[in-house]
Amino acid sequence: MSAAISDLLQRAVALHQQGQLAAAESLYAQVLQIDARQFDALHLIGVIAQQRGDLQSAMNFFGKALLVDAKQSKLHCNLGACLHQMQRHQEALSCYDLALQLQADYVLAWINRGNVLRSLERFEEAIRSYEKAMELQIDEAEAYYQRGLTLQTMGLHEDALLDFEDGLRWRVQEARWYFARGYSFQQLGQTANARQAYLSCLRLDPLQAQAHCNLAIIEKHAGDFEQALRHCDDALAIQDKFANAHLQRGHILKLMHKQAEAGAAFRRAAECGIDGAQIEFLLAGLGEHAAPESAPTSYVRDLFDQYATHFDQHLQQQLHYQIPQLLQQALSRHSPQQVERSLDLGCGTGLCAQFLRPLSKRLTGVDISAAMLERASQLALYDHLVCDEIQHFLRQDDTSYDLILMADVLVYFGNLLSLFDACSQHLKPGALLAFSVEQSDAQEYYLQNSQRYAHSLAYLNRIAATQGWDVREMRLADSRREGDQMLQSLICVWQKK
């Protein structure tokens, strides 16, 4: 290497490390004018292109550098990072593997390899990759952070928090660590800890719009709607097209009985990318549109994915939720003996599994929320769990059952004709269908302001008569708290003739 090239590279690298990308790039370009195959200049000018988000140019320079020297581990690692950003995950993984063949103790390559494995949903392998980085460098905070994010993705928030707490010993001034802690605390229902973590995040990075949005959700659930609205407004002041902040703002305004403003916020959320079917459903709840025949799949999935970690606690401790017990009591009056096969449609976290398990030789649960099913699987009470929309599941399944249960599920369906017909096709003669609905005193069914459907007794009797069900029981009972009052539901047991 000539003295001129050495001097230019030394100055360029110093500027690059200081973040002066344009000045560094100019010097790397001068090197390439002297020697178009100078490896370091090709490699590092590619890194600058990658830092600017010009991934195609980065790939071009990395490719030229490979032609000069294909045995440099850092080049393969940077190429892998570029491919990962381009969503070319399998190619990125191959680059990291090659980097590690060239340099087995390359900590960053082990971490980046874990990141791409997480993108491929190969979570256990990702964790092993981070742990290899930790073995090589015990105080490498990034490995703890990325393993924590992977554990979050797996729903293992208690374990994730341990990683974030370990990592904060070394990087206490990075907002992302506090945000990650806040998210796990929030998912665990530990709202005070979540609030404190998000506020710490915002002290370090006041422009963290997502932290404001998550705080809005916390304050909304706590009933402090004014504070929740302020957090939404703060998030939107930072990022005016933040779709979820507009969506949450709509929910909060609706709770404040500001219907017109809520509708405007929901429409703005749609403009920013929230699923149109969800928004139409929410606007129908405000009375702006006719209600669809059921809640959109995306609405139900998102609702319960967010709710999963503190679902049981919220229902039982705050809402005094009684539907599982009421259905258990009803079934005990009509199905005293164990049956061969039971199907728990919309099983959620498995609140009904405790009484269904002794009743069933084989118990299957179906739910649209993967997060809910993860919680249900921890009970080890179901023989089989399926993540699917329940009507789609019934169309695909060819099993006959002795009992089908739908506990607090039909509040997301208006027209019940096709669903009940599908249930009938999957029940043996004499088998039971047990379910609950919120009662409507007037219309056959309608979408309430709560975004839950209510159904009339007359409507249910008409379906039973039309489809040939034997109504064994339909009785009104207090099912859960709503505000200061107990809400009543119809607890029903029908038998297939």
XYZ file of C-alpha atoms in Angstrom:
497
model
C 0.000 0.000 0.000
C 1.395 3.383 -1.017
C 1.944 6.142 1.518
C -0.691 8.292 -0.225
C -3.351 5.576 0.040
C -2.398 4.830 3.652
C -2.753 8.488 4.596
C -6.089 8.878 2.806
C -7.483 5.731 4.453
C -6.328 6.784 7.899
C -8.046 10.170 7.542
C -11.164 8.619 6.000
C -11.580 6.059 8.780
C -11.208 8.772 11.435
C -13.910 10.866 9.765
C -16.100 7.781 9.327
C -15.846 6.973 13.035
C -16.846 10.563 13.852
C -19.986 10.190 11.740
C -18.802 12.581 9.029
C -19.964 10.286 6.251
C -19.755 12.673 3.296
C -16.182 13.695 4.091
C -15.140 10.075 4.659
C -16.809 8.976 1.432
C -14.924 11.643 -0.512
C -11.584 10.340 0.779
C -12.507 6.687 0.082
C -13.389 7.775 -3.470
C -9.972 9.409 -3.816
C -8.367 6.109 -2.804
C -10.360 4.288 -5.481
C -9.232 6.802 -8.091
C -5.671 5.761 -7.290
C -6.465 2.036 -6.987
C -9.906 0.852 -8.097
C -9.333 -2.519 -6.374
C -8.321 -1.176 -2.963
C -10.202 -3.501 -0.585
C -10.655 -1.243 2.448
C -11.989 1.648 0.370
C -14.448 -0.595 -1.500
C -15.598 -2.213 1.736
C -15.970 0.962 3.787
C -17.614 3.045 1.079
C -20.133 0.189 0.937
C -20.634 0.521 4.700
C -21.388 4.237 4.245
C -23.950 3.430 1.543
C -25.547 0.920 3.912
C -25.628 3.462 6.738
C -27.470 5.863 4.434
C -29.998 3.199 3.486
C -28.755 2.865 -0.096
C -28.645 -0.914 0.103
C -28.240 -1.568 -3.599
C -25.129 0.628 -3.786
C -23.809 -1.064 -0.653
C -24.289 -4.474 -2.273
C -22.449 -3.242 -5.364
C -19.395 -2.108 -3.387
C -19.403 -5.237 -1.194
C -19.507 -7.366 -4.340
C -16.461 -5.566 -5.754
C -14.648 -5.987 -2.437
C -15.379 -9.738 -2.488
C -13.681 -10.016 -5.870
C -10.558 -8.537 -4.292
C -10.561 -10.575 -1.063
C -13.285 -13.073 -0.160
C -11.655 -14.153 3.107
C -12.431 -11.104 5.249
C -14.943 -11.931 7.986
C -16.050 -8.309 8.498
C -17.011 -8.005 4.842
C -19.213 -11.108 5.046
C -20.759 -9.800 8.263
C -21.598 -6.431 6.689
C -22.925 -8.132 3.580
C -25.135 -10.275 5.831
C -26.466 -7.166 7.581
C -27.287 -5.606 4.216
C -29.107 -8.723 3.015
C -30.997 -8.896 6.309
C -32.225 -5.330 5.802
C -33.356 -6.352 2.321
C -35.408 -9.217 3.860
C -33.167 -11.783 2.159
C -32.856 -13.708 5.388
C -31.529 -17.052 4.201
C -28.753 -15.397 2.176
C -27.897 -13.234 5.181
C -27.616 -16.329 7.365
C -25.197 -17.888 4.881
C -23.039 -14.746 5.044
C -22.879 -14.861 8.842
C -22.036 -18.557 8.781
C -19.196 -17.857 6.355
C -17.944 -14.973 8.510
C -17.836 -17.348 11.488
C -16.017 -20.011 9.498
C -13.351 -17.386 8.850
C -13.361 -16.058 12.438
C -15.063 -18.276 15.017
C -14.689 -15.720 17.832
C -16.413 -12.891 15.918
C -18.907 -11.689 18.538
C -20.846 -9.307 16.276
C -21.352 -12.038 13.682
C -22.831 -14.343 16.347
C -25.220 -11.572 17.425
C -26.228 -10.688 13.872
C -26.688 -14.373 13.109
C -29.099 -14.559 16.038
C -31.000 -11.568 14.672
C -31.554 -13.153 11.280
C -32.553 -16.460 12.889
C -35.165 -14.515 14.860
C -36.456 -13.072 11.582
C -36.702 -16.649 10.299
C -38.656 -17.542 13.492
C -35.961 -20.040 14.468
C -36.017 -18.733 18.007
C -34.170 -21.485 19.866
C -31.295 -21.322 17.376
C -31.231 -17.540 17.714
C -30.891 -17.829 21.481
C -28.002 -20.272 21.120
C -26.270 -17.809 18.797
C -26.599 -14.980 21.336
C -25.346 -17.275 24.074
C -22.273 -18.096 21.997
C -21.572 -14.345 21.801
C -21.958 -14.132 25.588
C -19.501 -16.993 26.087
C -16.959 -15.106 24.012
C -17.601 -11.762 25.736
C -19.638 -11.931 28.948
C -20.236 -8.176 29.113
C -21.392 -7.767 25.489
C -24.630 -5.941 26.262
C -25.996 -6.202 22.718
C -26.217 -9.984 23.029
C -28.385 -9.622 26.134
C -30.584 -7.032 24.456
C -31.174 -9.115 21.343
C -31.786 -12.293 23.331
C -34.296 -10.313 25.391
C -36.123 -9.222 22.230
C -36.226 -12.840 21.075
C -37.652 -13.970 24.411
C -40.279 -11.224 24.071
C -41.214 -12.571 20.652
C -41.630 -15.996 22.259
C -43.877 -14.488 24.933
C -41.317 -15.191 27.691
C -41.423 -11.742 29.223
C -40.152 -12.669 32.690
C -37.006 -14.136 31.127
C -36.669 -11.158 28.786
C -36.692 -8.778 31.754
C -33.737 -10.602 33.291
C -31.736 -9.971 30.114
C -32.660 -6.297 30.011
C -31.720 -5.880 33.657
C -28.358 -7.586 33.029
C -27.702 -5.436 29.991
C -28.522 -2.192 31.762
C -25.490 -2.746 33.952
C -23.391 -1.823 30.941
C -25.612 0.515 28.870
C -27.709 2.472 31.330
C -28.109 5.509 29.059
C -29.798 3.880 26.053
C -33.510 4.543 25.713
C -34.204 1.306 23.835
C -33.380 -0.775 26.922
C -35.987 1.047 28.985
C -38.524 0.783 26.185
C -37.959 -2.968 25.969
C -38.388 -3.317 29.738
C -41.552 -1.234 29.573
C -43.009 -3.446 26.866
C -42.410 -6.642 28.837
C -43.818 -5.123 32.015
C -46.849 -3.973 30.024
C -47.401 -7.429 28.568
C -47.230 -8.885 32.081
C -49.828 -6.422 33.318
C -47.307 -4.706 35.630
C -48.491 -1.244 34.692
C -46.649 0.761 37.356
C -43.307 -0.735 36.314
C -44.179 -0.328 32.640
C -45.088 3.319 33.129
C -41.812 4.023 34.942
C -39.752 2.275 32.265
C -41.424 4.176 29.421
C -40.928 7.486 31.230
C -37.228 6.626 31.675
C -37.080 5.882 27.951
C -38.601 9.276 27.150
C -36.181 11.108 29.424
C -33.359 9.678 27.323
C -35.162 9.983 23.987
C -38.090 12.446 24.027
C -38.854 11.583 20.391
C -39.813 7.963 21.127
C -43.346 8.064 19.718
C -44.052 4.398 20.448
C -43.333 4.943 24.155
C -45.947 7.713 24.224
C -48.431 5.454 22.438
C -47.865 2.595 24.887
C -48.247 5.000 27.803
C -51.547 6.102 26.279
C -52.743 2.491 26.365
C -51.652 2.146 30.001
C -53.431 5.335 31.063
C -56.521 4.373 29.059
C -56.798 1.087 30.960
C -56.180 2.966 34.218
C -59.119 5.257 33.414
C -57.056 8.447 33.092
C -58.399 9.384 29.680
C -57.077 12.948 29.688
C -53.518 11.773 30.326
C -53.920 9.000 27.760
C -55.060 11.545 25.187
C -52.043 13.747 25.947
C -49.702 10.825 25.266
C -51.436 10.141 21.938
C -51.101 13.787 20.991
C -47.419 13.741 21.991
C -46.857 10.663 19.825
C -48.565 12.326 16.864
C -46.595 15.537 17.338
C -43.483 13.414 16.781
C -44.909 11.216 14.012
C -48.109 12.562 12.481
C -48.808 9.430 10.404
C -48.457 7.041 13.350
C -51.442 4.805 12.611
C -51.725 3.103 16.001
C -51.587 6.444 17.831
C -54.555 7.651 15.766
C -56.327 4.352 16.499
C -55.717 4.579 20.251
C -56.785 8.212 20.187
C -60.073 7.100 18.667
C -60.606 4.477 21.376
C -59.884 7.028 24.115
C -62.195 9.664 22.633
C -64.928 7.054 22.378
C -64.516 6.252 26.078
C -64.791 9.991 26.747
C -68.121 9.943 24.833
C -66.705 12.237 22.142
C -68.179 10.213 19.311
C -67.595 12.627 16.427
C -63.947 13.158 17.369
C -63.495 9.407 17.828
C -64.857 8.780 14.343
C -62.463 11.337 12.870
C -59.530 9.677 14.664
C -60.531 6.230 13.382
C -60.788 7.533 9.815
C -57.338 9.108 10.152
C -56.002 5.755 11.384
C -57.344 4.145 8.215
C -55.614 6.782 6.092
C -52.356 5.914 7.857
C -52.635 2.183 7.229
C -54.884 0.503 9.808
C -56.925 -2.299 8.223
C -60.012 -0.807 6.597
C -62.326 -3.579 7.807
C -61.323 -2.834 11.398
C -62.101 0.852 10.952
C -65.478 0.162 9.324
C -66.291 -2.062 12.302
C -65.283 0.634 14.786
C -67.298 3.257 12.921
C -70.273 0.892 12.949
C -69.926 0.772 16.739
C -70.317 4.556 16.687
C -73.460 4.230 14.583
C -71.868 5.711 11.457
C -72.312 2.554 9.356
C -74.420 -0.573 9.297
C -72.779 -3.291 11.363
C -71.126 -6.198 9.539
C -72.334 -9.717 10.284
C -69.258 -10.368 12.432
C -66.192 -8.608 13.782
C -63.233 -8.573 11.360
C -60.720 -11.334 11.956
C -57.886 -8.808 12.257
C -59.761 -6.868 14.952
C -60.316 -9.942 17.129
C -56.779 -11.238 16.628
C -55.150 -7.915 17.501
C -57.439 -7.397 20.496
C -56.562 -10.702 22.112
C -52.901 -10.803 21.119
C -52.484 -7.571 23.102
C -54.654 -8.814 25.945
C -53.222 -12.310 26.395
C -50.688 -11.895 29.195
C -53.078 -10.237 31.651
C -56.370 -11.583 30.266
C -57.195 -13.935 33.139
C -56.290 -11.425 35.828
C -58.314 -8.639 34.205
C -61.411 -10.777 33.714
C -61.440 -12.434 37.091
C -60.211 -9.643 39.356
C -61.570 -6.518 37.655
C -64.596 -7.719 35.686
C -65.674 -10.513 38.075
C -66.086 -12.726 35.025
C -68.512 -15.607 35.637
C -69.163 -17.210 32.245
C -66.903 -20.293 32.652
C -68.521 -21.121 35.988
C -72.023 -20.526 34.608
C -71.405 -22.804 31.620
C -69.889 -25.443 33.877
C -72.993 -25.385 36.066
C -75.275 -25.573 33.039
C -73.406 -28.514 31.552
C -73.445 -30.353 34.872
C -77.235 -30.338 34.635
C -77.238 -31.874 31.150
C -73.962 -33.805 30.667
C -73.053 -35.541 33.919
C -70.875 -38.189 32.236
C -67.554 -37.976 30.426
C -67.758 -37.674 26.634
C -65.372 -38.868 23.951
C -64.492 -35.587 22.185
C -64.991 -31.941 23.164
C -64.229 -28.792 21.159
C -63.554 -25.452 22.883
C -64.090 -22.834 20.157
C -62.490 -19.486 20.997
C -60.717 -21.150 23.897
C -58.535 -18.124 24.691
C -56.154 -18.784 27.573
C -58.074 -21.910 28.560
C -60.387 -20.604 31.276
C -62.900 -23.370 30.506
C -60.325 -26.144 30.255
C -60.370 -26.780 34.005
C -63.921 -28.154 33.842
C -63.820 -29.429 30.246
C -60.828 -31.687 30.877
C -62.587 -34.059 33.310
C -65.609 -34.103 30.975
C -63.573 -35.040 27.890
C -61.444 -37.989 26.884
C -60.038 -35.779 24.130
C -60.126 -31.972 24.283
C -59.349 -29.631 21.359
C -59.053 -25.858 21.663
C -59.234 -23.352 18.798
C -58.455 -19.638 18.939
C -57.480 -16.925 16.485
C -54.856 -15.446 18.843
C -51.476 -17.179 18.940
C -50.640 -15.289 22.133
C -53.761 -16.652 23.825
C -52.926 -20.188 22.715
C -49.419 -19.849 24.126
C -50.981 -19.218 27.534
C -53.455 -22.062 27.058
C -50.654 -24.480 26.193
C -49.001 -23.785 29.544
C -51.999 -25.379 31.290
C -51.228 -28.747 29.643
C -54.968 -29.537 29.655
C -55.702 -29.626 25.921
C -54.814 -32.581 23.727
C -54.672 -30.339 20.674
C -54.567 -26.566 20.156
C -55.209 -24.914 16.785
C -54.603 -21.276 15.814
C -57.408 -20.478 13.380
C -60.569 -18.453 12.868
C -63.318 -20.712 14.181
C -65.541 -20.778 11.079
C -62.531 -21.531 8.893
C -61.539 -24.304 11.295
C -65.009 -25.852 11.117
C -64.910 -25.790 7.309
C -61.579 -27.641 7.303
C -62.154 -30.072 10.177
C -63.897 -33.407 9.602
C -64.122 -34.553 13.236
C -67.420 -35.302 14.982
C -67.728 -34.071 18.563
C -69.872 -34.878 21.585
C -69.647 -31.351 22.988
C -68.873 -27.940 21.476
C -68.396 -24.959 23.779
C -68.309 -21.257 22.863
C -67.744 -19.180 26.000
C -68.038 -15.417 25.410
C -67.266 -15.988 21.726
C -70.535 -15.063 20.030
C -70.159 -11.431 21.119
C -67.909 -11.144 18.030
C -70.558 -12.598 15.689
C -73.811 -10.941 14.713
C -75.507 -13.385 12.354
C -75.239 -16.820 13.983
C -77.019 -18.948 11.375
C -73.998 -20.250 9.461
C -71.879 -20.735 12.583
C -74.566 -22.765 14.361
C -75.175 -24.791 11.213
C -71.442 -25.581 11.018
C -71.468 -26.627 14.680
C -74.441 -28.909 14.018
C -72.560 -30.613 11.198
C -69.712 -31.417 13.607
C -71.881 -32.770 16.428
C -73.076 -36.344 16.781
C -76.824 -36.904 17.301
C -77.596 -36.175 20.938
C -74.408 -34.117 21.368
C -74.429 -30.744 23.127
C -73.683 -27.159 22.119
C -73.042 -24.844 25.085
C -72.577 -21.102 24.613
C -73.181 -17.638 26.000
C -74.493 -14.443 24.414
C -75.093 -10.936 25.674
C -78.822 -10.270 25.609
C -80.611 -7.854 23.310
C -84.105 -6.839 24.391
C -85.142 -5.590 20.967
C -83.354 -6.422 17.708
C -82.424 -9.953 16.707
C -78.808 -8.880 17.031
C -76.972 -5.585 17.059
C -73.487 -4.171 17.557
C -73.207 -2.438 20.912
C -71.061 0.599 21.672
C -68.650 -1.841 23.364
C -67.947 -3.390 19.906
C -69.630 -6.601 21.110
C -72.781 -8.057 19.579
C -75.922 -8.719 21.606
C -78.596 -11.258 20.577
C -82.252 -11.596 21.488
C -83.899 -14.649 23.010
C -86.416 -14.647 20.159
C -83.591 -14.769 17.591
C -81.976 -17.747 19.321
C -85.306 -19.577 19.552
C -85.894 -18.995 15.834
C -82.480 -20.453 14.932
C -83.096 -23.447 17.176
C -86.476 -24.100 15.549
C -85.170 -23.566 12.009
C -82.108 -25.795 12.401
C -83.765 -28.464 14.542
C -81.989 -27.976 17.872
C -83.498 -29.185 21.134
C -83.195 -26.264 23.571
C -82.223 -27.821 26.888
C -81.537 -24.573 28.730
C -81.445 -20.813 28.146
C -81.284 -18.742 31.293
C -80.252 -15.204 32.117
C -77.400 -14.702 34.595
C -74.987 -12.022 35.798
C -71.841 -12.661 33.748
C -69.376 -9.799 34.277
C -69.060 -6.265 35.548
C -69.427 -3.353 33.163
C -68.843 -0.026 34.874
C -70.804 -0.025 38.113
C -73.270 -2.705 37.042
C -73.294 -6.425 36.369
C -73.948 -7.305 32.738
C -76.338 -10.171 32.045
C -75.778 -12.933 29.527
C -77.870 -15.818 28.287
C -76.305 -19.150 29.246
C -77.441 -21.757 26.751
C -77.260 -25.508 26.261
C -78.700 -26.955 23.060
C -78.781 -30.565 21.924
C -78.559 -31.874 18.399
C -81.590 -34.001 17.610
